Structure formats: C-alpha cells, structure tokens
Coordinates of C-alpha atoms in Angstrom, one line a residue:
X1 CA 55.8 -17.4 -12.6
X2 CA 54.9 -14.9 -9.9
X3 CA 51.6 -13.0 -10.2
X4 CA 51.1 -9.7 -8.3
X5 CA 47.6 -9.8 -6.7
X6 CA 47.7 -6.6 -4.6
X7 CA 50.1 -3.7 -4.0
X8 CA 49.7 -0.5 -2.0
X9 CA 51.7 2.2 -0.2
X10 CA 50.3 4.2 2.7
X11 CA 51.5 6.4 5.5
X12 CA 52.4 4.5 8.7
X13 CA 49.3 5.2 10.8
X14 CA 46.9 2.8 12.5
X15 CA 44.1 4.2 10.4
X16 CA 46.1 3.3 7.2
X17 CA 46.8 -0.2 8.6
X18 CA 43.1 -0.7 8.8
X19 CA 42.7 0.6 5.2
X20 CA 45.4 -1.7 3.9
X21 CA 43.9 -4.7 5.7
X22 CA 40.5 -4.1 4.2
X23 CA 41.9 -3.4 0.7
X24 CA 44.0 -6.6 0.8
X25 CA 41.0 -8.6 2.1
X26 CA 38.9 -7.3 -0.7
X27 CA 41.4 -8.5 -3.3
X28 CA 41.9 -11.9 -1.6
X29 CA 38.2 -12.5 -1.3
X30 CA 37.9 -12.2 -5.1
X31 CA 40.1 -15.3 -5.2
X32 CA 39.0 -18.8 -4.1
X33 CA 41.1 -19.1 -1.0
X34 CA 40.2 -21.2 2.1
X35 CA 38.3 -19.1 4.6
X36 CA 40.9 -19.7 7.3
X37 CA 43.7 -18.4 5.0
X38 CA 41.8 -15.1 4.6
X39 CA 41.3 -14.7 8.3
X40 CA 44.9 -15.7 9.3
X41 CA 46.6 -13.5 6.7
X42 CA 44.7 -10.3 7.5
X43 CA 45.2 -10.8 11.2
X44 CA 48.9 -11.5 10.8
X45 CA 49.3 -8.4 8.6
X46 CA 47.6 -6.2 11.2
X47 CA 49.9 -7.6 14.0
X48 CA 53.0 -6.9 12.0
X49 CA 52.1 -3.4 10.8
X50 CA 50.7 -2.3 14.2
X51 CA 53.8 -3.5 16.0
X52 CA 56.1 -1.7 13.5
X53 CA 54.2 1.6 14.2
X54 CA 53.9 1.3 17.9
X55 CA 57.3 -0.2 18.8
X56 CA 59.5 0.9 15.9
X57 CA 62.4 3.2 17.0
X58 CA 62.4 5.4 15.1
X59 CA 58.8 4.8 14.0
X60 CA 58.2 4.2 10.3
X61 CA 56.8 6.9 8.0
X62 CA 55.3 4.6 5.4
X63 CA 54.2 1.0 4.8
X64 CA 54.5 -0.9 1.6
X65 CA 52.3 -4.0 1.2
X66 CA 52.5 -6.5 -1.7
X67 CA 50.6 -9.9 -2.2
X68 CA 51.8 -12.4 -4.8
X69 CA 50.9 -15.9 -5.9
X70 CA 53.7 -18.2 -7.0
X71 CA 52.3 -21.5 -8.0
X72 CA 50.5 -22.9 -4.9
X73 CA 52.3 -20.4 -2.6
X74 CA 50.8 -17.1 -1.5
X75 CA 53.4 -14.5 -0.4
X76 CA 52.9 -11.3 1.6
X77 CA 55.7 -8.7 1.7
X78 CA 55.6 -5.8 4.2
X79 CA 58.2 -3.1 4.0
X80 CA 58.7 0.0 6.1
X81 CA 61.4 2.6 6.8
X82 CA 61.4 2.3 10.6
X83 CA 64.0 1.0 13.1
X84 CA 65.0 -2.6 12.8
X85 CA 63.7 -5.4 15.2
X86 CA 66.9 -7.2 16.1
X87 CA 65.0 -9.7 18.3
X88 CA 62.6 -11.0 15.7
X89 CA 64.1 -14.4 15.1
X90 CA 64.8 -15.0 18.8
X91 CA 61.2 -14.0 19.7
X92 CA 59.8 -16.5 17.1
X93 CA 62.0 -19.3 18.4
X94 CA 61.0 -18.7 22.1
X95 CA 57.3 -18.5 21.3
X96 CA 57.4 -21.6 19.1
X97 CA 58.8 -23.7 22.0
X98 CA 55.7 -23.2 24.2
X99 CA 51.9 -22.6 24.0
X100 CA 50.6 -19.1 24.6
X101 CA 48.4 -18.8 27.7
X102 CA 45.0 -17.1 27.1
X103 CA 45.9 -14.5 29.7
X104 CA 49.4 -13.8 28.2
X105 CA 50.1 -10.5 26.4
X106 CA 53.8 -11.1 25.6
X107 CA 54.3 -13.2 22.5
X108 CA 50.7 -13.3 21.4
X109 CA 51.4 -11.2 18.2
X110 CA 54.3 -13.4 17.2
X111 CA 52.2 -16.5 17.8
X112 CA 49.5 -15.1 15.5
X113 CA 52.0 -14.4 12.8
X114 CA 53.6 -17.8 13.1
X115 CA 50.2 -19.5 12.8
X116 CA 49.4 -17.6 9.6
X117 CA 52.6 -18.5 7.6
X118 CA 54.3 -21.8 6.7
X119 CA 57.7 -19.9 6.5
X120 CA 58.9 -16.4 7.2
X121 CA 61.9 -14.2 6.4
X122 CA 62.7 -11.0 8.1
X123 CA 65.7 -8.8 7.3
X124 CA 66.7 -5.3 8.3
X125 CA 68.0 -3.0 5.5
X126 CA 69.7 0.3 5.4
X127 CA 66.3 1.8 4.5
X128 CA 64.2 -0.1 7.1
X129 CA 62.6 -3.5 7.3
X130 CA 61.4 -6.2 5.0
X131 CA 59.1 -9.1 6.1
X132 CA 58.1 -11.9 3.8
X133 CA 55.5 -14.5 4.9
X134 CA 54.6 -17.5 2.8
X135 CA 51.5 -19.7 3.0
X136 CA 50.8 -22.8 1.0
X137 CA 47.4 -22.8 -0.6
X138 CA 47.6 -26.6 -0.7
X139 CA 48.3 -27.5 2.9
X140 CA 45.8 -26.5 5.7
X141 CA 45.2 -27.4 9.3
X142 CA 42.1 -29.4 10.3
X143 CA 39.2 -27.0 11.1
X144 CA 37.7 -27.5 14.5
X145 CA 34.3 -25.8 15.3
X146 CA 34.4 -24.9 19.0
X147 CA 31.1 -24.0 20.7
X148 CA 31.1 -22.7 24.2
X149 CA 28.9 -20.0 25.7
X150 CA 31.3 -19.0 28.4
X151 CA 33.6 -16.6 26.7
X152 CA 36.8 -17.2 28.8
X153 CA 36.5 -21.0 28.2
X154 CA 35.9 -20.4 24.5
X155 CA 39.1 -18.3 24.4
X156 CA 41.0 -20.9 26.3
X157 CA 40.0 -23.8 24.1
X158 CA 40.8 -21.9 20.9
X159 CA 44.2 -20.9 22.3
X160 CA 44.9 -24.5 23.2
X161 CA 44.1 -25.7 19.7
X162 CA 45.5 -22.9 17.6
X163 CA 49.0 -24.4 17.3
X164 CA 47.9 -27.7 15.9
X165 CA 44.5 -26.9 14.3
X166 CA 42.4 -24.1 13.0
X167 CA 39.7 -23.4 15.6
X168 CA 36.6 -21.5 14.7
X169 CA 34.9 -20.2 17.9
X170 CA 31.2 -19.8 18.5
X171 CA 29.3 -18.7 21.6
X172 CA 25.9 -20.2 20.6
X173 CA 24.2 -22.8 18.6
X174 CA 22.9 -20.1 16.3
X175 CA 26.5 -19.0 15.5
X176 CA 27.6 -22.6 15.0
X177 CA 24.7 -23.2 12.5
X178 CA 25.7 -20.3 10.4
X179 CA 29.3 -21.7 10.2
X180 CA 28.3 -25.2 9.3
X181 CA 26.0 -24.0 6.5
X182 CA 29.0 -22.4 4.7
X183 CA 32.1 -24.4 5.7
X184 CA 33.2 -28.0 5.9
X185 CA 34.4 -28.7 9.4
X186 CA 36.8 -31.6 10.3
X187 CA 35.6 -31.9 13.9
X188 CA 33.3 -30.3 16.5
X189 CA 34.1 -29.5 20.1
X190 CA 30.9 -28.3 21.9
X191 CA 29.6 -27.8 25.4
X192 CA 26.6 -30.1 26.2
X193 CA 24.6 -27.4 27.9
X194 CA 24.4 -24.1 25.9
X195 CA 22.3 -21.1 26.5
X196 CA 20.2 -21.7 23.4
X197 CA 20.0 -25.5 23.4
X198 CA 22.0 -28.7 23.7
X199 CA 25.3 -29.3 21.8
X200 CA 23.8 -32.6 20.6
X201 CA 21.6 -30.6 18.2
X202 CA 24.7 -30.0 16.0
X203 CA 25.0 -33.7 15.2
X204 CA 21.6 -33.7 13.6
X205 CA 22.2 -30.3 11.9
X206 CA 25.4 -31.5 10.3
X207 CA 23.9 -34.8 9.2
X208 CA 21.2 -32.8 7.3
X209 CA 23.7 -30.4 5.6
X210 CA 26.7 -32.6 4.9
X211 CA 25.4 -36.2 5.2
X212 CA 28.4 -37.5 3.2
X213 CA 31.0 -35.8 5.4
X214 CA 29.6 -35.6 9.0
X215 CA 32.5 -34.7 11.3
X216 CA 33.2 -36.3 14.7
X217 CA 31.7 -34.5 17.6
X218 CA 33.3 -34.2 21.1
X219 CA 30.9 -33.1 23.8
X220 CA 32.2 -31.4 26.9
X221 CA 30.3 -30.9 30.2
X222 CA 30.8 -30.1 33.9
X223 CA 27.7 -32.4 34.5
X224 CA 29.2 -35.7 35.6
X225 CA 26.0 -37.6 35.9
X226 CA 26.0 -41.0 34.0
X227 CA 22.7 -40.0 32.3
X228 CA 24.4 -37.0 30.5
X229 CA 27.3 -39.1 29.3
X230 CA 24.9 -41.9 28.1
X231 CA 22.8 -39.3 26.3
X232 CA 25.8 -37.8 24.6
X233 CA 27.1 -41.1 23.3
X234 CA 23.6 -42.2 22.3
X235 CA 23.2 -39.1 20.1
X236 CA 26.3 -40.1 18.3
X237 CA 29.1 -38.1 19.9
X238 CA 32.6 -39.5 19.3
X239 CA 33.7 -38.7 22.9
X240 CA 32.4 -37.2 26.1
X241 CA 34.9 -35.2 28.1
X242 CA 34.3 -33.9 31.6
X243 CA 35.3 -30.4 32.6
X244 CA 37.8 -29.0 33.5
X245 CA 39.7 -30.0 30.4
X246 CA 43.5 -29.8 30.2
X247 CA 45.3 -28.7 27.1
X248 CA 47.0 -32.1 26.4
X249 CA 43.7 -34.0 27.0
X250 CA 41.9 -31.7 24.6
X251 CA 44.4 -32.0 21.8
X252 CA 44.9 -35.8 22.2
X253 CA 41.1 -36.3 22.2
X254 CA 40.6 -34.3 19.0
X255 CA 43.5 -36.1 17.3
X256 CA 42.0 -39.5 18.2
X257 CA 38.6 -38.4 16.9
X258 CA 40.1 -37.2 13.6
X259 CA 42.0 -40.5 13.3
X260 CA 38.8 -42.6 13.9
X261 CA 36.9 -40.4 11.4
X262 CA 39.7 -40.9 8.8
X263 CA 39.5 -44.7 9.2
X264 CA 35.7 -44.6 8.5
X265 CA 36.3 -42.3 5.5
X266 CA 39.0 -44.6 4.2
X267 CA 36.5 -47.5 4.1
X268 CA 34.1 -45.4 2.2
X269 CA 36.8 -44.2 -0.1
X270 CA 37.9 -47.7 -0.9
X271 CA 34.4 -48.8 -1.6
X272 CA 33.9 -45.8 -3.9
X273 CA 37.3 -46.2 -5.4
X274 CA 36.7 -49.7 -6.6
X275 CA 34.0 -48.4 -8.9
X276 CA 36.0 -45.4 -10.4
X277 CA 39.6 -46.6 -10.4
X278 CA 39.3 -47.6 -14.0
X279 CA 38.7 -44.0 -14.9
X280 CA 41.9 -42.6 -13.3
X281 CA 44.1 -45.7 -13.1
X282 CA 47.8 -45.1 -13.4
X283 CA 48.3 -47.0 -16.7
X284 CA 50.7 -44.9 -18.8
X285 CA 52.9 -46.8 -21.3
X286 CA 56.3 -48.1 -20.3
X287 CA 57.8 -46.6 -23.4
X288 CA 57.2 -43.1 -24.9
X289 CA 59.2 -42.6 -28.1
X290 CA 62.8 -42.5 -27.1
X291 CA 62.0 -42.7 -23.4
X292 CA 61.4 -45.3 -20.8
X293 CA 58.7 -44.3 -18.3
X294 CA 58.3 -45.6 -14.8
X295 CA 55.8 -44.7 -12.0
X296 CA 55.6 -45.5 -8.3
X297 CA 52.9 -44.2 -6.0
X298 CA 51.1 -44.7 -2.7
X299 CA 47.7 -43.7 -1.5
X300 CA 46.9 -42.2 2.0
X301 CA 44.4 -44.1 4.1
X302 CA 41.7 -41.6 3.0
X303 CA 43.3 -40.4 -0.2
X304 CA 42.9 -40.7 -3.9
X305 CA 43.5 -37.4 -5.6
X306 CA 46.8 -38.0 -7.6
X307 CA 46.5 -39.1 -11.3
X308 CA 48.8 -39.4 -14.3
X309 CA 47.3 -39.3 -17.8
X310 CA 48.9 -40.0 -21.2
X311 CA 47.8 -38.9 -24.7
X312 CA 49.5 -39.3 -28.0
X313 CA 49.5 -36.4 -30.4
X314 CA 50.9 -36.3 -34.0
X315 CA 54.1 -34.4 -33.1
X316 CA 54.6 -35.3 -29.5
X317 CA 53.2 -37.3 -26.6
X318 CA 51.7 -35.6 -23.6
X319 CA 51.7 -36.5 -19.9
X320 CA 49.5 -34.7 -17.5
X321 CA 49.9 -35.1 -13.7
X322 CA 47.2 -33.8 -11.4
X323 CA 47.1 -33.5 -7.6
X324 CA 43.7 -32.6 -6.2
X325 CA 43.8 -31.1 -2.8
X326 CA 42.1 -33.1 0.0
X327 CA 41.4 -36.7 0.8
X328 CA 38.7 -39.3 0.8
X329 CA 35.7 -39.5 -1.5
X330 CA 35.7 -35.8 -2.5
X331 CA 39.4 -35.9 -3.7
X332 CA 38.7 -39.1 -5.6
X333 CA 35.5 -37.7 -7.2
X334 CA 37.3 -34.5 -8.2
X335 CA 40.2 -36.5 -9.7
X336 CA 37.6 -38.3 -11.8
X337 CA 36.1 -35.0 -12.9
X338 CA 39.5 -33.6 -13.9
X339 CA 40.4 -36.9 -15.7
X340 CA 37.2 -36.6 -17.8
X341 CA 37.9 -32.9 -18.6
X342 CA 41.5 -33.5 -19.5
X343 CA 40.7 -36.4 -21.8
X344 CA 38.1 -34.2 -23.6
X345 CA 40.6 -31.3 -24.0
X346 CA 43.2 -33.6 -25.4
X347 CA 41.2 -33.6 -28.6
X348 CA 42.0 -30.0 -29.3
X349 CA 45.2 -30.5 -31.3
X350 CA 46.1 -26.8 -31.5
X351 CA 46.7 -26.5 -27.7
X352 CA 50.3 -26.5 -26.6
X353 CA 51.3 -27.2 -23.0
X354 CA 50.8 -23.5 -21.9
X355 CA 47.5 -23.2 -23.9
X356 CA 46.3 -26.4 -22.5
X357 CA 46.7 -25.1 -18.9
X358 CA 45.0 -21.8 -19.8
X359 CA 42.0 -23.7 -21.1
X360 CA 41.9 -26.0 -18.1
X361 CA 42.1 -22.9 -15.8
X362 CA 39.1 -21.4 -17.6
X363 CA 37.1 -24.6 -16.9
X364 CA 38.2 -24.8 -13.3
X365 CA 37.2 -21.2 -12.6
X366 CA 33.9 -21.1 -14.5
X367 CA 32.6 -24.6 -13.6
X368 CA 30.8 -24.2 -10.2
X369 CA 31.1 -27.9 -9.5
X370 CA 34.9 -27.5 -9.4
X371 CA 34.8 -24.5 -7.1
X372 CA 36.2 -26.4 -4.1
X373 CA 38.5 -28.7 -6.1
X374 CA 41.8 -26.8 -5.9
X375 CA 44.4 -28.8 -7.9
X376 CA 48.0 -28.5 -9.1
X377 CA 48.6 -29.7 -12.7
X378 CA 51.7 -30.1 -14.8
X379 CA 51.8 -30.8 -18.5
X380 CA 54.8 -32.4 -20.2
X381 CA 54.9 -32.5 -24.0
X382 CA 57.6 -34.9 -25.0
X383 CA 59.5 -35.3 -28.3
X384 CA 62.8 -36.8 -29.4
X385 CA 64.8 -33.7 -28.3
X386 CA 63.3 -33.2 -24.9
X387 CA 60.2 -31.8 -23.2
X388 CA 58.1 -28.7 -23.0
X389 CA 56.7 -28.2 -19.5
X390 CA 54.0 -26.0 -18.1
X391 CA 52.8 -25.9 -14.5
X392 CA 49.8 -24.8 -12.5
X393 CA 51.2 -24.7 -9.0
X394 CA 52.8 -28.1 -9.3
X395 CA 56.3 -28.8 -7.7
X396 CA 59.1 -28.1 -10.2
X397 CA 60.5 -31.3 -11.9
X398 CA 64.1 -32.4 -11.6
X399 CA 66.6 -33.6 -14.2
X400 CA 69.2 -36.1 -13.0
X401 CA 72.1 -36.2 -15.5
X402 CA 75.7 -35.1 -15.2
X403 CA 74.3 -32.8 -12.5
X404 CA 71.0 -32.4 -10.7
X405 CA 68.9 -29.5 -12.1
X406 CA 65.6 -28.1 -10.8
X407 CA 63.5 -26.9 -13.8
X408 CA 62.1 -23.4 -13.0
X409 CA 58.5 -23.6 -14.2
X410 CA 55.4 -22.3 -12.4
X411 CA 52.0 -20.7 -12.4
X412 CA 49.0 -20.4 -10.1
X413 CA 47.2 -23.6 -9.1
X414 CA 43.8 -24.2 -10.7
X415 CA 40.6 -22.8 -9.2
X416 CA 42.2 -20.0 -7.1
X417 CA 42.0 -17.1 -9.5
X418 CA 40.5 -16.1 -12.8
X419 CA 42.0 -17.6 -15.9
X420 CA 45.5 -16.4 -16.8
X421 CA 48.2 -17.2 -19.3
X422 CA 50.8 -19.8 -18.4
X423 CA 54.4 -19.9 -19.4
X424 CA 56.2 -23.0 -20.6
X425 CA 59.8 -24.1 -20.4
X426 CA 61.5 -26.3 -23.1
X427 CA 64.4 -28.5 -22.0
X428 CA 66.7 -30.7 -24.0
X429 CA 67.5 -34.2 -22.6
X430 CA 70.6 -36.1 -23.3
X431 CA 70.8 -39.9 -23.5
X432 CA 70.8 -41.3 -19.9
X433 CA 69.1 -38.2 -18.5
X434 CA 66.2 -38.8 -16.1
X435 CA 63.4 -36.3 -15.9
X436 CA 61.7 -36.8 -12.5
X437 CA 58.3 -35.3 -11.6
X438 CA 56.2 -35.9 -8.5
X439 CA 53.4 -34.7 -6.3
X440 CA 53.9 -32.8 -3.1
X441 CA 52.9 -35.9 -1.0
X442 CA 56.6 -36.8 -0.8
X443 CA 56.9 -34.0 1.7
X444 CA 53.4 -32.4 2.4
X445 CA 54.8 -29.5 4.5
X446 CA 57.9 -28.3 2.8
X447 CA 57.3 -29.2 -0.9
X448 CA 53.7 -27.9 -0.7
X449 CA 55.1 -24.6 0.7
X450 CA 57.5 -24.2 -2.3
X451 CA 60.5 -25.9 -0.7
X452 CA 63.0 -28.3 -2.3
X453 CA 62.4 -32.1 -2.3
X454 CA 63.5 -33.9 0.9
X455 CA 67.0 -35.2 1.4
X456 CA 65.9 -38.9 1.3
X457 CA 64.3 -38.3 -2.1
X458 CA 67.3 -36.7 -3.7
X459 CA 69.6 -39.2 -2.2
X460 CA 67.6 -42.1 -3.5
X461 CA 68.1 -40.8 -7.1
X462 CA 71.7 -39.7 -6.6
X463 CA 72.7 -43.2 -5.4
X464 CA 70.9 -45.0 -8.1
X465 CA 72.2 -43.1 -11.2
X466 CA 73.9 -46.3 -12.5
X467 CA 70.8 -48.5 -11.8
X468 CA 68.3 -49.6 -14.4
X469 CA 65.0 -47.7 -14.4
X470 CA 63.1 -50.5 -12.6
X471 CA 65.8 -50.8 -10.0
X472 CA 65.9 -47.1 -9.4
X473 CA 62.1 -46.9 -8.9
X474 CA 62.3 -49.8 -6.5
X475 CA 65.0 -47.9 -4.5
X476 CA 62.8 -44.7 -4.5
X477 CA 59.8 -46.7 -3.3
X478 CA 61.8 -48.2 -0.4
X479 CA 63.1 -44.8 0.6
X480 CA 59.6 -43.3 0.5
X481 CA 58.2 -46.1 2.6
X482 CA 61.0 -45.6 5.2
X483 CA 60.4 -41.8 5.3
X484 CA 56.6 -41.7 4.9
X485 CA 55.5 -45.1 6.1
X486 CA 53.6 -47.8 4.2
X487 CA 50.4 -45.8 4.7
X488 CA 51.4 -42.2 4.2
X489 CA 49.5 -39.1 5.5
X490 CA 49.1 -37.8 1.9
X491 CA 49.0 -39.4 -1.5
X492 CA 52.3 -39.4 -3.4
X493 CA 53.3 -40.2 -6.9
X494 CA 56.8 -40.2 -8.5
X495 CA 57.3 -40.6 -12.3
X496 CA 60.6 -40.9 -14.2
X497 CA 61.3 -40.4 -17.9
X498 CA 64.6 -41.8 -19.0
X499 CA 66.1 -41.0 -22.4
X500 CA 67.5 -44.1 -24.0
X501 CA 70.9 -44.1 -25.6
X502 CA 70.7 -44.1 -29.5
X503 CA 71.1 -47.5 -31.2

C-alpha cells in the first residue's frame, strides 16, 4: 500500500527548485524521519533539479515532484520535460568506484545523490525524464559527529567519511553541544585544540546527556607531545590520532572504535536481556490448528529487537511479528514495550488484522515514549482455510507450494506518520503449503530497502520442499549462518507455517 505524502508541479526555475525543496521539507518534517534522511533527501533533490535546469538540452519547462511511502521505503519521483541525460548510469558507476576529493567539482552532485538513496532508477521518456530514488527508513549509516575549527579540514574529514558513514560537521564546541542535545551520535571525531575549548569537553558533555549510550570519541591533534596523548586517553578517548590523517586511517579508526563500542554495548545488552527475555521470549506453539509452526532466529552482538507473539481468539489464532529498528538495550527495551502493548490490545476481540495495526499505529504515534522506536509489524490471523495478513512496513511473506509466491501486502511502518488505515490480504493455503515470514535481518541492505529475499534464502526453501518442517528449518539456519555468520550484523528471525494434509 503506497501513500502519497507530497506532490507538486512548478515551472523549471532555480527559484521554484528552492520552493519545492522547502515545501517537501515541510511535509517530511511532519513525519518522524531520521534527521539525516531529511537532510540527504532535500540536498539530493536540489542537485537533481538544478542539474536538469542548468544542463538539460533542451532545458525543461516544468518539474513534477512526488514523495511516497511504501512500507518502510520512502520514494522520491522527479519528472521533467527536458532533454535526456544519456550518461546518467555511467556517471553513477564511475563516481561509485572512487571517493570524491574535497577540491573536486566533477561528480560531486552524483555523489550526493548516491549517498541519499539506497537504489535509483532513471529513464528517459518521449516526454522528458523520470528519476526515482528509494531510501529505506529502517537502515541508516552510523552518525559521526566531526568537530574541527579549520573549515578546509572539516570539509575534508566529512568528504572522507560520507561514503561509509553519515558525518555531521561542526566548527566549534558550541555547535557540537547543540547537536548532541538533540541527536544520538554513534561516534565523535574531534580536534583536541578548538578555538572555544578542548575536544575532551565533549566526553563529559555526552556522559551528562546520554549516560546510557555514550559514543566512542576519537581525538585528533597536530600536537605530538606525549602529554597531549596521555591527557586524551586519560579523559576517556577511544583513540588519539596525529595529524595529518589519511582517509584510510580515518575510516579504519572509526570502524574499530564502533566495533569496540558495539562489544561493550553487547555485554550491557546481555545483562539487561537476561532480566527481560521472559517477556519477549520466542515461545509460540509448535501447532496452530491445522498448521505446524517452526521458528529459527539469531541475535546480533548488540541486538534484541525481533519478537514473535501468539494469541488465541475464538475464530482464529493470531501471530504478530515485530522488528524494532536499532540494536542494543534501546531495541530490547522498545521490543518489551511493544510486547506489552500488543498483549493488551489482543483483548479487544473486535479488531481484525488491519484494525489491529490501525490501533497499534495510533499508540505508536501518540505515545511519546515510542517516538524513537520505529518498528515494522506484521499480523497474521490464521484459520483452517488460510490466513489474513496485514503489514506495517514489514517484508512481504512468501508461500512455497507448487510455485513460490510473494504475498503483496504493505503499509507504512509504525511511528513514522500519523495513524492511517491498513489493508489486509486473505490467502488460501493448500495441504503442504508453507507460509514463510521473516525480518529484514536476513539481508539488512536489500530487504530493508524493499528488495526480494536473497538467493541463499530462497534456495534453502526450494531445495527442502520435500523435507520435514524441522529438517527444513535446520537447513535454513545453516544457510543463514553461512551467509550472515554465527554472529550476524542484525537480528534475524524466520518462521514457517506448514498446512498439514487432512487425516
């Protein structure tokens, strides 16, 4: 189910590009999108529209802009009636192969557009051009706060990091303080000596504001005296790096700092998880009416946001699968919150699958404590004939029978936009059919961005059609561990409902 968020048509002038950018930004800010998504999408639109006007031959006379949400995917469509850009795909490929120098002018616009979207389509038409960019609201790059009072160095660091991370640049401690008061940062890269103080001040500042999620801090300085390095490490910096800093060194140091932080968070998560696992434990029954049910799952080193809940109603049995965005203690805590809300809502017998999601979306939007807890949810109401399915941004399920079918069901993920009505799909299942549903951790990039399940996943089910359910699940788990590793980057969960042959 695709929802139109914004639509406008303007003449193709730079003044109207500015109007469209501001109007789109106003609509997007009314939603609960990650801050980096708003910045990236507005900047990418400006680059695309400006280039169409300046370089189009002939130049366009109008611009059409549309913004849609389809499940957990945000899509921007830009159309114009100008000359086609035959080199678009080649330009994207050449820019993707190498990093953009801070002094470069060629390729910078394409680089900005690539960074904003997880996937892009461009096609010339007989009437002009159509560009479609897609961005997952589930997957986001690590946010790196970069603090450097020399503007050219700040620009250089941000350019170095922009391909792998989401850098947020600040030229002073004052700017940095305003950022950390409103955003959760994954890591901090800061100069030791700043015009308005020492970069070490940020460690204490962040500990005050977010004591439960203090990020690793990397201090950079041209001062090579042992006293400076000792002071940096004594204040709690993860690493001390001497200037000048090369791109490869910068990226590898930040990745190592994030890895070490993840390990620390994993220990905290496991400690917290031992106390709350009973509330969200994966303990659905092995038999639901005429169906066998099997579940396999794995948790990331700092994960804990995937849950599967079961409830028995008079005329059907309900399964609810939830995938809370994020990792660590926050994801686990939000999963517990959703489990409690869902268990309470189950008592309202009049709610069908779509009505249940509508009610849950109202709570997710109006409860301020859930404001940062974006989650995909799928509801399956199961009876002897088949299942009625409703989805809030969750990956579509599959049916493996005589053929493999992807069930077209969708709706916006919870917490992004004001409550709306959800559609449901009812399917019939034949004896031997397997209804497979899963979280996007089986392929965090493509599935989270609306793509199909990976080849290894489909193959594991295709090659085990004749196996028992237990043997099939064991085969899927082995395939997942080969593809994702025994300790995956994201939580994943796979559940299978198999309709038994009548006795």
